[in-house]
Short mmCIF file of C-alpha atoms in Angstrom, two decimals:
data_model
loop_
_atom_site.label_atom_id
_atom_site.label_comp_id
_atom_site.label_asym_id
_atom_site.label_seq_id
_atom_site.Cartn_x
_atom_site.Cartn_y
_atom_site.Cartn_z
CA MET L 1 -28.92 -24.26 35.36
CA ASP L 2 -31.50 -21.50 35.56
CA ALA L 3 -28.79 -19.07 36.56
CA LEU L 4 -26.79 -20.14 33.53
CA ILE L 5 -29.77 -19.69 31.16
CA SER L 6 -30.44 -16.30 32.66
CA TYR L 7 -26.73 -15.40 32.32
CA LEU L 8 -26.57 -16.46 28.67
CA VAL L 9 -29.76 -14.58 27.80
CA ASN L 10 -28.37 -11.43 29.37
CA VAL L 11 -24.98 -11.85 27.67
CA ILE L 12 -26.51 -12.37 24.23
CA SER L 13 -28.96 -9.52 24.70
CA LEU L 14 -26.39 -6.95 25.84
CA GLY L 15 -23.63 -8.38 23.64
CA GLY L 16 -25.76 -8.04 20.51
CA THR L 17 -26.39 -4.37 21.29
CA TYR L 18 -22.70 -3.75 22.00
CA ALA L 19 -21.76 -5.57 18.80
CA LEU L 20 -24.11 -3.45 16.70
CA LEU L 21 -22.77 -0.27 18.28
CA ALA L 22 -19.15 -1.30 17.88
CA LEU L 23 -19.76 -2.33 14.27
CA GLY L 24 -21.13 1.15 13.65
CA LEU L 25 -17.94 2.64 15.06
CA ALA L 26 -15.76 0.16 13.17
CA VAL L 27 -17.40 0.85 9.81
CA VAL L 28 -16.65 4.57 10.07
CA PHE L 29 -13.18 3.88 11.45
CA SER L 30 -12.52 1.67 8.41
CA VAL L 31 -13.06 4.46 5.93
CA LEU L 32 -12.06 7.57 7.84
CA GLY L 33 -9.71 6.43 10.61
CA LEU L 34 -12.05 8.15 13.06
CA ILE L 35 -13.70 6.96 16.26
CA ASN L 36 -16.94 8.90 16.09
CA PHE L 37 -17.87 9.72 19.67
CA ALA L 38 -21.06 11.40 18.42
CA HIS L 39 -22.29 7.87 17.68
CA GLY L 40 -23.91 7.83 21.12
CA GLU L 41 -25.93 10.94 20.31
CA LEU L 42 -27.24 9.17 17.21
CA MET L 43 -28.63 6.57 19.61
CA THR L 44 -30.17 9.33 21.70
CA LEU L 45 -31.73 10.85 18.60
CA THR L 46 -33.21 7.46 17.77
CA GLY L 47 -34.76 7.35 21.21
CA TYR L 48 -36.38 10.76 20.78
CA VAL L 49 -37.68 9.97 17.29
CA LEU L 50 -39.08 6.68 18.60
CA LEU L 51 -40.74 8.53 21.46
CA ALA L 52 -42.18 11.12 19.05
CA GLY L 53 -43.48 8.37 16.79
CA ILE L 54 -45.23 6.55 19.64
CA LEU L 55 -46.64 9.78 21.11
CA THR L 56 -48.04 10.80 17.72
CA GLY L 57 -49.95 7.54 17.52
CA GLN L 58 -47.75 5.52 15.19
CA GLN L 59 -47.77 1.77 15.60
CA PHE L 60 -44.75 0.61 17.60
CA TRP L 61 -42.97 -1.10 14.70
CA VAL L 62 -43.65 1.84 12.38
CA ALA L 63 -42.18 4.19 14.99
CA VAL L 64 -39.14 1.87 15.29
CA LEU L 65 -38.63 1.86 11.54
CA ILE L 66 -38.91 5.65 11.30
CA ALA L 67 -36.49 6.08 14.21
CA VAL L 68 -33.87 3.79 12.67
CA LEU L 69 -34.14 5.44 9.25
CA ALA L 70 -33.97 8.90 10.82
CA CYS L 71 -30.80 7.87 12.61
CA GLY L 72 -29.23 6.67 9.34
CA LEU L 73 -30.12 9.95 7.66
CA ALA L 74 -28.80 11.97 10.61
CA ALA L 75 -25.47 10.13 10.37
CA VAL L 76 -25.17 11.02 6.67
CA LEU L 77 -25.96 14.66 7.45
CA MET L 78 -23.45 14.62 10.30
CA GLU L 79 -20.73 13.46 7.95
CA PHE L 80 -21.65 16.05 5.34
CA ALA L 81 -21.87 18.98 7.75
CA ALA L 82 -19.17 18.20 10.30
CA PHE L 83 -16.65 15.66 9.05
CA ARG L 84 -16.42 16.32 5.31
CA PRO L 85 -14.93 19.81 5.75
CA VAL L 86 -12.11 18.36 7.88
CA ARG L 87 -11.73 15.03 6.10
CA ASN L 88 -8.08 15.51 5.24
CA ALA L 89 -7.16 16.91 8.62
CA SER L 90 -5.24 14.97 11.26
CA GLY L 91 -6.79 12.20 13.34
CA ALA L 92 -6.75 14.51 16.36
CA THR L 93 -8.81 17.13 14.49
CA LEU L 94 -11.36 14.52 13.46
CA LEU L 95 -11.57 13.28 17.04
CA MET L 96 -12.11 16.80 18.39
CA THR L 97 -14.78 17.35 15.74
CA SER L 98 -16.60 14.22 16.88
CA PHE L 99 -16.52 15.45 20.50
CA ALA L 100 -17.80 18.86 19.36
CA VAL L 101 -20.69 17.28 17.45
CA SER L 102 -21.45 15.09 20.46
CA MET L 103 -21.56 18.11 22.82
CA LEU L 104 -23.59 20.17 20.37
CA LEU L 105 -26.24 17.49 20.03
CA GLN L 106 -26.39 16.97 23.81
CA VAL L 107 -26.99 20.69 24.32
CA LEU L 108 -29.62 20.73 21.57
CA PHE L 109 -31.43 17.80 23.20
CA GLN L 110 -31.22 19.42 26.64
CA ASN L 111 -32.45 22.83 25.54
CA GLY L 112 -34.71 21.84 22.67
CA ILE L 113 -36.45 18.88 24.34
CA SER L 114 -35.73 18.51 28.04
CA ALA L 115 -32.79 17.97 30.34
CA ARG L 116 -34.83 15.31 32.15
CA GLY L 117 -35.40 11.76 31.03
CA GLN L 118 -38.55 10.89 29.12
CA ALA L 119 -40.26 7.53 29.58
CA ILE L 120 -40.68 5.43 26.45
CA PRO L 121 -44.19 3.98 26.49
CA VAL L 122 -43.51 0.48 25.16
CA PRO L 123 -46.54 -1.58 24.12
CA PRO L 124 -48.06 -3.69 26.95
CA TRP L 125 -47.25 -6.98 25.17
CA LEU L 126 -43.55 -6.17 25.48
CA THR L 127 -43.74 -5.87 29.25
CA THR L 128 -44.60 -9.51 29.85
CA SER L 129 -42.24 -12.46 30.17
CA ILE L 130 -41.88 -15.95 28.83
CA SER L 131 -40.67 -18.99 30.76
CA ILE L 132 -37.74 -21.21 29.88
CA GLY L 133 -37.55 -23.90 32.57
CA ASN L 134 -37.78 -21.97 35.80
CA SER L 135 -36.27 -18.85 34.22
CA GLN L 136 -38.35 -15.86 33.30
CA ILE L 137 -37.16 -13.94 30.25
CA SER L 138 -38.72 -10.61 29.45
CA LYS L 139 -40.12 -10.13 25.96
CA VAL L 140 -37.98 -7.01 25.64
CA GLN L 141 -34.96 -9.29 25.97
CA VAL L 142 -36.41 -11.75 23.47
CA MET L 143 -36.96 -8.86 21.06
CA SER L 144 -33.48 -7.55 21.74
CA ILE L 145 -31.85 -10.93 21.08
CA THR L 146 -33.94 -11.58 17.96
CA ILE L 147 -33.31 -8.18 16.41
CA GLY L 148 -29.66 -8.23 17.41
CA ILE L 149 -29.05 -11.65 15.86
CA LEU L 150 -31.07 -10.87 12.72
CA ALA L 151 -29.19 -7.60 12.26
CA LEU L 152 -25.84 -9.35 12.64
CA ILE L 153 -26.84 -12.06 10.13
CA ALA L 154 -28.05 -9.40 7.67
CA LEU L 155 -24.76 -7.56 8.10
CA LYS L 156 -22.77 -10.74 7.54
CA ILE L 157 -24.64 -11.32 4.27
CA PHE L 158 -24.16 -7.68 3.31
CA PHE L 159 -20.40 -7.75 3.95
CA ASP L 160 -19.94 -11.10 2.19
CA ARG L 161 -22.20 -10.69 -0.82
CA SER L 162 -22.54 -7.03 -1.78
CA TYR L 163 -20.24 -4.70 -3.65
CA TRP L 164 -20.46 -2.02 -0.95
CA GLY L 165 -19.86 -4.66 1.71
CA TRP L 166 -16.63 -5.68 -0.01
CA ALA L 167 -15.70 -2.02 -0.44
CA ILE L 168 -16.04 -1.32 3.29
CA ARG L 169 -14.09 -4.47 4.20
CA ALA L 170 -11.46 -3.49 1.65
CA ALA L 171 -11.32 0.04 3.06
CA ALA L 172 -10.60 -1.45 6.48
CA ASP L 173 -7.51 -3.04 4.91
CA ASP L 174 -6.35 -0.25 2.62
CA PHE L 175 -8.49 2.83 2.00
CA GLU L 176 -6.12 4.34 -0.56
CA VAL L 177 -6.21 1.30 -2.82
CA VAL L 178 -10.03 1.29 -2.71
CA GLY L 179 -9.73 4.58 -4.61
CA LEU L 180 -7.66 2.79 -7.26
CA MET L 181 -10.65 0.49 -7.79
CA GLY L 182 -12.50 3.52 -9.15
CA ILE L 183 -14.68 3.88 -6.06
CA LYS L 184 -15.46 7.48 -5.19
CA ALA L 185 -14.12 8.18 -1.71
CA SER L 186 -16.88 10.60 -0.70
CA ARG L 187 -19.58 8.12 -1.77
CA LEU L 188 -17.97 5.31 0.21
CA ILE L 189 -17.67 7.54 3.28
CA SER L 190 -21.32 8.65 3.00
CA PHE L 191 -22.36 5.04 2.66
CA ALA L 192 -20.30 4.04 5.69
CA PHE L 193 -21.96 6.77 7.76
CA LEU L 194 -25.40 5.65 6.55
CA LEU L 195 -24.66 2.08 7.60
CA SER L 196 -23.15 3.25 10.87
CA GLY L 197 -26.24 5.39 11.54
CA LEU L 198 -28.62 2.52 10.82
CA LEU L 199 -26.65 0.32 13.22
CA ALA L 200 -26.72 3.07 15.87
CA GLY L 201 -30.46 3.33 15.23
CA ILE L 202 -31.09 -0.39 15.79
CA ALA L 203 -28.85 -0.41 18.85
CA GLY L 204 -30.54 2.78 20.06
CA VAL L 205 -34.00 1.20 19.85
CA LEU L 206 -32.83 -1.87 21.77
CA TRP L 207 -31.11 0.32 24.36
CA VAL L 208 -34.01 2.69 25.08
CA VAL L 209 -36.64 -0.04 25.05
CA GLN L 210 -34.61 -2.04 27.60
CA ARG L 211 -34.00 0.94 29.90
CA GLY L 212 -37.50 2.34 29.29
CA SER L 213 -36.48 5.97 28.87
CA VAL L 214 -34.45 8.44 26.85
CA ASP L 215 -32.42 11.39 28.11
CA PRO L 216 -29.96 13.81 26.49
CA LEU L 217 -26.82 12.24 27.99
CA MET L 218 -27.75 8.58 27.64
CA GLY L 219 -25.50 8.01 24.62
CA PHE L 220 -22.23 8.44 26.50
CA LYS L 221 -22.08 5.14 28.38
CA PRO L 222 -22.97 2.86 25.47
CA VAL L 223 -20.59 4.62 23.06
CA LEU L 224 -17.79 4.33 25.60
CA ALA L 225 -18.58 0.62 25.95
CA ALA L 226 -18.68 0.29 22.16
CA PHE L 227 -15.30 1.99 21.91
CA ILE L 228 -13.86 -0.47 24.42
CA VAL L 229 -15.53 -3.31 22.50
CA ALA L 230 -13.95 -2.09 19.27
CA VAL L 231 -10.54 -1.89 20.95
CA ILE L 232 -10.87 -5.41 22.42
CA GLY L 233 -11.83 -6.75 18.99
CA GLY L 234 -9.18 -4.71 17.17
CA LEU L 235 -9.94 -1.22 15.87
CA GLY L 236 -11.32 -1.39 12.35
CA SER L 237 -11.94 -5.14 12.50
CA LEU L 238 -15.58 -5.93 11.80
CA THR L 239 -15.29 -9.49 13.11
CA GLY L 240 -13.50 -8.11 16.14
CA ALA L 241 -16.35 -5.69 16.85
CA VAL L 242 -18.81 -8.57 17.14
CA ALA L 243 -16.46 -10.75 19.20
CA GLY L 244 -15.57 -7.81 21.44
CA GLY L 245 -19.26 -7.03 22.01
CA PHE L 246 -19.94 -10.46 23.41
CA ILE L 247 -16.69 -10.58 25.41
CA LEU L 248 -17.40 -7.28 27.19
CA SER L 249 -21.00 -8.30 27.75
CA ALA L 250 -19.91 -11.68 29.19
CA ILE L 251 -17.53 -9.94 31.61
CA GLU L 252 -20.04 -7.29 32.69
CA ILE L 253 -22.93 -9.70 33.20
CA ALA L 254 -20.74 -12.25 35.02
CA LEU L 255 -19.59 -9.60 37.46
CA GLN L 256 -23.14 -8.27 37.79
CA THR L 257 -24.44 -11.76 38.56
CA TRP L 258 -21.78 -13.31 40.73
CA LEU L 259 -19.79 -10.51 42.32
CA PRO L 260 -20.32 -10.35 46.12
CA ALA L 261 -22.43 -7.39 47.16
CA GLY L 262 -19.57 -5.80 49.07
CA VAL L 263 -17.36 -5.66 45.99
CA MET L 264 -20.14 -4.57 43.60
CA PRO L 265 -19.19 -0.87 43.67
CA TYR L 266 -15.90 -1.90 42.04
CA ARG L 267 -17.65 -3.70 39.19
CA ASP L 268 -16.65 -1.27 36.44
CA ALA L 269 -13.10 -1.05 37.75
CA ILE L 270 -12.83 -4.86 37.71
CA THR L 271 -14.39 -5.00 34.20
CA TYR L 272 -11.81 -2.62 32.79
CA THR L 273 -8.99 -4.39 34.64
CA VAL L 274 -10.00 -7.58 32.83
CA VAL L 275 -10.08 -5.60 29.57
CA VAL L 276 -6.55 -4.32 30.21
CA ILE L 277 -5.37 -7.88 30.92
CA ILE L 278 -6.90 -9.05 27.62
CA LEU L 279 -5.20 -6.18 25.79
CA SER L 280 -1.86 -7.01 27.40
CA PHE L 281 -2.06 -10.35 25.59
CA PHE L 282 -3.49 -8.80 22.39
CA PRO L 283 -2.09 -5.25 22.22
CA ASN L 284 -3.85 -4.52 18.92
CA GLY L 285 -7.07 -6.25 19.92
CA ILE L 286 -7.97 -9.86 19.31
CA PHE L 287 -8.58 -9.42 15.59
CA GLY L 288 -6.50 -6.26 15.11
CA LYS L 289 -3.78 -5.69 12.58
CA ARG L 290 -0.28 -5.92 13.96
CA ASP L 291 0.66 -2.51 12.65
CA GLN L 292 -2.14 -0.06 13.11
CA GLU L 293 -1.50 3.01 11.01
CA LYS L 294 -4.72 4.90 11.54
CA VAL L 295 -5.28 7.05 14.61
CA MET Q 1 1.59 13.55 -31.76
CA SER Q 2 -1.78 11.97 -32.36
CA ASP Q 3 -0.87 8.59 -30.88
CA THR Q 4 0.29 10.09 -27.60
CA LEU Q 5 -1.67 8.57 -24.73
CA LEU Q 6 -0.20 10.16 -21.61
CA THR Q 7 1.76 13.34 -21.13
CA THR Q 8 3.01 14.84 -17.91
CA THR Q 9 4.38 18.36 -18.02
CA GLY Q 10 6.46 19.84 -15.20
CA LEU Q 11 5.17 17.25 -12.77
CA ALA Q 12 6.40 18.09 -9.27
CA VAL Q 13 5.60 16.38 -5.98
CA SER Q 14 6.57 17.57 -2.52
CA TYR Q 15 6.20 15.96 0.89
CA GLY Q 16 6.48 18.97 3.15
CA ALA Q 17 9.90 20.47 2.52
CA VAL Q 18 11.12 17.39 0.66
CA LYS Q 19 10.84 17.64 -3.11
CA ALA Q 20 10.30 14.08 -4.36
CA VAL Q 21 9.71 14.94 -8.03
CA ARG Q 22 11.10 18.13 -9.55
CA GLY Q 23 9.30 18.85 -12.77
CA SER Q 24 9.30 15.67 -14.83
CA ASP Q 25 8.03 15.52 -18.41
CA LEU Q 26 6.92 12.06 -19.51
CA GLU Q 27 5.21 10.78 -22.60
CA VAL Q 28 3.63 7.41 -23.28
CA LYS Q 29 2.26 6.46 -26.68
CA GLU Q 30 -0.61 4.08 -27.45
CA GLY Q 31 0.51 0.49 -26.87
CA GLU Q 32 3.95 1.53 -25.74
CA VAL Q 33 5.86 0.03 -22.81
CA VAL Q 34 7.83 2.65 -20.91
CA ALA Q 35 10.24 1.89 -18.09
CA LEU Q 36 10.81 4.32 -15.25
CA LEU Q 37 14.16 3.63 -13.65
CA GLY Q 38 15.99 4.95 -10.67
CA PRO Q 39 17.34 4.19 -7.25
CA ASN Q 40 15.23 4.36 -4.08
CA GLY Q 41 13.94 7.86 -3.49
CA ALA Q 42 14.39 8.94 -7.12
CA GLY Q 43 10.70 9.87 -7.38
CA LYS Q 44 9.45 6.99 -9.54
CA SER Q 45 6.61 5.83 -7.32
CA SER Q 46 5.61 9.41 -6.53
CA THR Q 47 5.33 10.04 -10.26
CA LEU Q 48 2.94 7.12 -10.69
CA ARG Q 49 0.94 8.08 -7.62
CA ALA Q 50 0.58 11.62 -8.93
CA ILE Q 51 -0.60 10.41 -12.34
CA VAL Q 52 -3.45 8.42 -10.76
CA GLY Q 53 -4.35 11.25 -8.40
CA LEU Q 54 -3.33 9.61 -5.14
CA ILE Q 55 -1.17 12.57 -4.17
CA LYS Q 56 -1.22 16.30 -4.87
CA TYR Q 57 1.21 17.64 -7.41
CA GLN Q 58 2.11 20.65 -9.50
CA GLY Q 59 2.26 20.57 -13.28
CA SER Q 60 -0.21 18.92 -15.62
CA VAL Q 61 -1.32 15.47 -16.71
CA THR Q 62 -3.02 14.84 -20.04
CA PHE Q 63 -4.48 11.47 -21.00
CA ALA Q 64 -6.01 10.59 -24.37
CA GLY Q 65 -6.34 14.29 -25.15
CA GLU Q 66 -8.11 15.14 -21.89
CA ASP Q 67 -6.66 17.25 -19.15
CA LEU Q 68 -6.66 15.12 -15.99
CA THR Q 69 -4.72 17.61 -13.87
CA GLY Q 70 -6.05 17.43 -10.32
CA ALA Q 71 -8.80 14.96 -11.26
CA PRO Q 72 -9.97 12.55 -8.55
CA THR Q 73 -8.67 8.99 -8.75
CA GLU Q 74 -12.05 7.45 -9.62
CA ARG Q 75 -12.31 9.67 -12.71
CA ILE Q 76 -8.77 8.83 -13.78
CA VAL Q 77 -9.54 5.12 -13.42
CA SER Q 78 -12.78 5.50 -15.38
CA MET Q 79 -10.83 7.28 -18.13
CA GLY Q 80 -8.66 4.19 -18.59
CA ILE Q 81 -5.61 4.41 -16.31
CA SER Q 82 -5.12 1.60 -13.82
CA MET Q 83 -2.36 0.94 -11.36
CA VAL Q 84 -0.72 -2.03 -9.65
CA PRO Q 85 0.77 -0.47 -6.53
CA GLU Q 86 4.12 -1.34 -5.03
CA GLY Q 87 3.88 -4.41 -2.79
CA ARG Q 88 0.69 -5.41 -4.66
CA ARG Q 89 -1.52 -4.23 -1.81
CA LEU Q 90 -4.31 -6.73 -2.27
CA PHE Q 91 -7.14 -6.69 0.23
CA PRO Q 92 -5.90 -9.67 2.26
CA GLN Q 93 -9.17 -10.42 4.07
CA LEU Q 94 -11.14 -10.55 0.84
CA THR Q 95 -11.19 -13.54 -1.48
CA VAL Q 96 -9.53 -13.40 -4.86
CA ARG Q 97 -12.96 -13.16 -6.48
CA GLU Q 98 -13.94 -10.22 -4.25
CA ASN Q 99 -10.64 -8.47 -4.96
CA LEU Q 100 -11.22 -8.84 -8.68
CA LEU Q 101 -14.87 -7.76 -8.58
CA LEU Q 102 -13.95 -4.61 -6.68
CA GLY Q 103 -11.61 -3.73 -9.53
CA ALA Q 104 -14.42 -3.82 -12.07
CA PRO Q 105 -16.72 -0.90 -12.78
CA ARG Q 106 -20.03 -1.47 -10.98
CA LYS Q 107 -22.11 -1.83 -14.13
CA ALA Q 108 -19.59 -3.86 -16.09
CA LYS Q 109 -20.52 -7.19 -17.64
CA ILE Q 110 -18.59 -9.07 -15.01
CA ASP Q 111 -18.90 -12.58 -16.42
CA ALA Q 112 -17.33 -11.71 -19.75
CA LEU Q 113 -14.52 -9.80 -18.04
CA PHE Q 114 -13.92 -12.70 -15.70
CA ASP Q 115 -13.74 -15.26 -18.48
CA GLU Q 116 -11.34 -13.09 -20.43
CA LEU Q 117 -9.05 -12.64 -17.42
CA LEU Q 118 -9.10 -16.27 -16.33
CA GLU Q 119 -8.11 -17.23 -19.83
CA LYS Q 120 -5.03 -15.03 -19.48
CA LEU Q 121 -4.33 -16.06 -15.86
CA PRO Q 122 -5.73 -19.59 -15.44
CA ILE Q 123 -4.05 -20.12 -12.06
CA LEU Q 124 -6.54 -17.69 -10.56
CA ARG Q 125 -9.47 -19.98 -11.35
CA GLU Q 126 -8.30 -22.40 -8.64
CA ARG Q 127 -7.83 -19.59 -6.17
CA LEU Q 128 -11.03 -17.60 -6.65
CA ASN Q 129 -12.52 -18.41 -3.26
CA GLN Q 130 -9.26 -18.24 -1.33
CA GLN Q 131 -8.41 -15.25 0.86
CA ALA Q 132 -5.95 -13.09 -1.07
CA GLY Q 133 -3.66 -12.77 1.95
CA THR Q 134 -3.01 -16.51 1.93
CA LEU Q 135 -1.59 -16.58 -1.62
CA SER Q 136 2.09 -16.79 -2.49
CA GLY Q 137 3.89 -13.64 -3.64
CA GLY Q 138 3.74 -14.64 -7.30
CA GLU Q 139 0.05 -15.46 -7.11
CA GLN Q 140 -0.61 -12.17 -5.36
CA GLN Q 141 1.17 -10.32 -8.15
CA GLN Q 142 -1.06 -12.07 -10.67
CA VAL Q 143 -4.18 -11.13 -8.71
CA ALA Q 144 -2.95 -7.55 -8.44
CA LEU Q 145 -2.45 -7.45 -12.21
CA ALA Q 146 -5.83 -9.06 -12.85
CA ARG Q 147 -7.54 -6.65 -10.46
CA ALA Q 148 -6.02 -3.69 -12.27
CA LEU Q 149 -7.16 -5.14 -15.61
CA MET Q 150 -10.79 -5.48 -14.47
CA SER Q 151 -11.40 -1.82 -15.32
CA LYS Q 152 -10.24 -2.49 -18.91
CA PRO Q 153 -7.52 0.15 -18.86
CA ARG Q 154 -5.71 1.62 -21.84
CA LEU Q 155 -2.69 2.40 -19.68
CA LEU Q 156 -1.40 0.23 -16.86
CA LEU Q 157 1.00 1.67 -14.30
CA ILE Q 158 2.97 -1.05 -12.53
CA ASP Q 159 5.09 -0.24 -9.51
CA GLU Q 160 7.91 -2.71 -8.88
CA PRO Q 161 6.43 -5.91 -10.37
CA SER Q 162 9.44 -7.99 -9.35
CA LEU Q 163 9.69 -6.73 -5.78
CA GLY Q 164 10.16 -9.60 -3.32
CA LEU Q 165 9.66 -12.34 -5.91
CA ALA Q 166 11.97 -15.22 -6.77
CA PRO Q 167 13.65 -14.94 -10.20
CA THR Q 168 11.54 -17.74 -11.73
CA ILE Q 169 8.37 -16.03 -10.55
CA VAL Q 170 9.60 -12.73 -11.96
CA ASP Q 171 10.05 -14.51 -15.32
CA ALA Q 172 6.43 -15.66 -15.14
CA VAL Q 173 5.21 -12.15 -14.29
CA TYR Q 174 7.11 -10.65 -17.22
CA GLN Q 175 5.67 -13.35 -19.47
CA ILE Q 176 2.19 -12.18 -18.44
CA LEU Q 177 3.21 -8.59 -19.15
CA ALA Q 178 4.49 -9.68 -22.56
CA ASP Q 179 1.11 -11.27 -23.30
CA LEU Q 180 -0.66 -8.11 -22.20
CA ARG Q 181 1.56 -6.02 -24.44
CA LYS Q 182 0.31 -8.04 -27.43
CA THR Q 183 -3.21 -6.83 -26.67
CA GLY Q 184 -2.08 -3.25 -27.26
CA LEU Q 185 -2.10 -2.25 -23.61
CA ALA Q 186 0.28 0.62 -22.86
CA MET Q 187 2.34 0.26 -19.70
CA VAL Q 188 4.60 2.29 -17.46
CA ILE Q 189 6.75 0.01 -15.35
CA VAL Q 190 8.70 1.24 -12.36
CA GLU Q 191 11.44 -1.23 -11.76
CA GLN Q 192 14.73 -1.51 -9.92
CA GLU Q 193 15.79 -4.53 -11.95
CA VAL Q 194 17.19 -2.25 -14.60
CA MET Q 195 18.54 -4.79 -17.06
CA ARG Q 196 15.39 -6.87 -17.10
CA VAL Q 197 13.03 -3.97 -17.67
CA LEU Q 198 15.27 -2.37 -20.30
CA LYS Q 199 15.18 -5.61 -22.26
CA PHE Q 200 11.39 -5.55 -22.06
CA ALA Q 201 10.47 -1.89 -22.57
CA ASP Q 202 10.26 0.20 -25.74
CA ARG Q 203 11.51 3.37 -24.12
CA ALA Q 204 12.79 4.36 -20.70
CA TYR Q 205 13.24 7.34 -18.44
CA ALA Q 206 15.92 7.26 -15.76
CA MET Q 207 15.32 9.42 -12.71
CA THR Q 208 17.71 10.62 -10.06
CA THR Q 209 16.76 12.86 -7.13
CA GLY Q 210 13.35 13.65 -8.55
CA GLN Q 211 14.51 14.61 -12.03
CA ILE Q 212 14.73 12.81 -15.33
CA ALA Q 213 18.42 12.34 -15.95
CA LEU Q 214 18.27 10.19 -19.07
CA GLN Q 215 15.66 9.14 -21.57
CA GLY Q 216 15.56 7.29 -24.83
CA ARG Q 217 14.94 3.99 -26.53
CA ALA Q 218 15.35 1.13 -24.09
CA GLU Q 219 17.87 -0.68 -26.25
CA ASP Q 220 19.99 2.48 -26.53
CA LEU Q 221 19.94 2.97 -22.79
CA LEU Q 222 20.80 -0.68 -22.30
CA ALA Q 223 23.98 -0.08 -24.26
CA SER Q 224 24.69 3.24 -22.61
CA ASN Q 225 27.68 3.50 -20.33
CA GLU Q 226 25.95 6.15 -18.30
CA ILE Q 227 23.15 3.77 -17.28
CA LYS Q 228 25.71 1.15 -16.31
CA LYS Q 229 27.62 3.73 -14.32
CA VAL Q 230 24.62 5.18 -12.48
CA TYR Q 231 22.50 2.09 -11.88
CA LEU Q 232 24.80 -0.85 -12.16
CA GLY Q 233 27.76 0.53 -10.26
CA GLY Q 234 29.90 0.84 -13.35
CA ALA Q 235 29.37 -2.77 -14.39
#
């Protein structure tokens, strides 16, 4: 029972972060047909801004807020500087641009800050645990689950109730026709990047607080996981991004918890084998469109 | 002429080396219903898509005295041109209500617009909270029309309104178009059901291989042997 509670806590905690990251990717994919691999560097940026905020004496939650907002702003600037000039280019060009931005930011972090990891000094109250039955759950995990769930609920309300939420969902179905609704394409794309950046910011805070440090290359693994999550859910599907986040998390944590020690080095290989098996049953992802036109 | 609403001059559209439209000159007057006829690949849909700025083109487009050549789609829509695309292309995951609200300008008085539309298309009232993708073809066509009307256009471009619909449903759609015509709304209708649209329209243009081959009053074209020969296989 305790093992199950511990498993579920870990799945929800990691799954929420994956879901937020994958939603960020899916939102941009919806409007631009682009998987933005620089999304991971937005997370890294969040980590550094959070670190700067804490080191300059800001209260923890103020530093978190500044970091998330900075990440949203950075995403808008990224779109304006890097993606807008090539907006009408092929999917391959957009993809290469996202890799270029990713590399550029990594080099800037390495040379402008440090190639080595920096510890994030989280407040002492976050380092303690609470007990559920005989299970100990760290407060970082409690925070992660709470913020993750609140963010997903807020997003659900946003997508269901707001004009821009409908516009992004509509763009996922048919971007061209969204233009016929009189919605300015560049404004919708900027808005999508802002939302994507805010999601990367929230996920970034959860990620760095859980691992306790930030380094220039830390964005690669989570963005790769988020990409896989988005593919499992169905590229461009917002519901799929959330479902995929929890599916990948459930697989990873199950293997982490119950895989025999001798097989543990093959954990990632087994994870992705399971992913491939899922995709063989759902070639366009669980919630994906049957005919995917975008690249 | 002062009552001219839309003019295209030398409109040409190319997809790579393929010339889809080769310099077409169209005119639509206030409140007029114009049919655009032609077989598949004649350039009808490309003409409509060019007018609303969805594709690049050569030539010029003037609407209500303003030059809209090269203008972005959102400006064209705000000027008063709206379009029902071929295949209706609703947002299937969104509800009917959400589809309609997206069609309205952001600062519009939505409630009044809604009431006005639901009076014209009462069937939609029962379907407002249903996902658009779950509607029948005829209902989807009504939603597509209603969505295009949410921006209160002066000119409605309709691409293949009868496509994929049963004849009785097509009758209902044309009845809605007839009601809209009474409000003074100008329309350009691309249609492969030549006889039906010629009976409905005021004037018509017939396109073949990207060029306007025939034009004139719809009733004249209806009687013309050439139309019968080209589009009705000599019937």
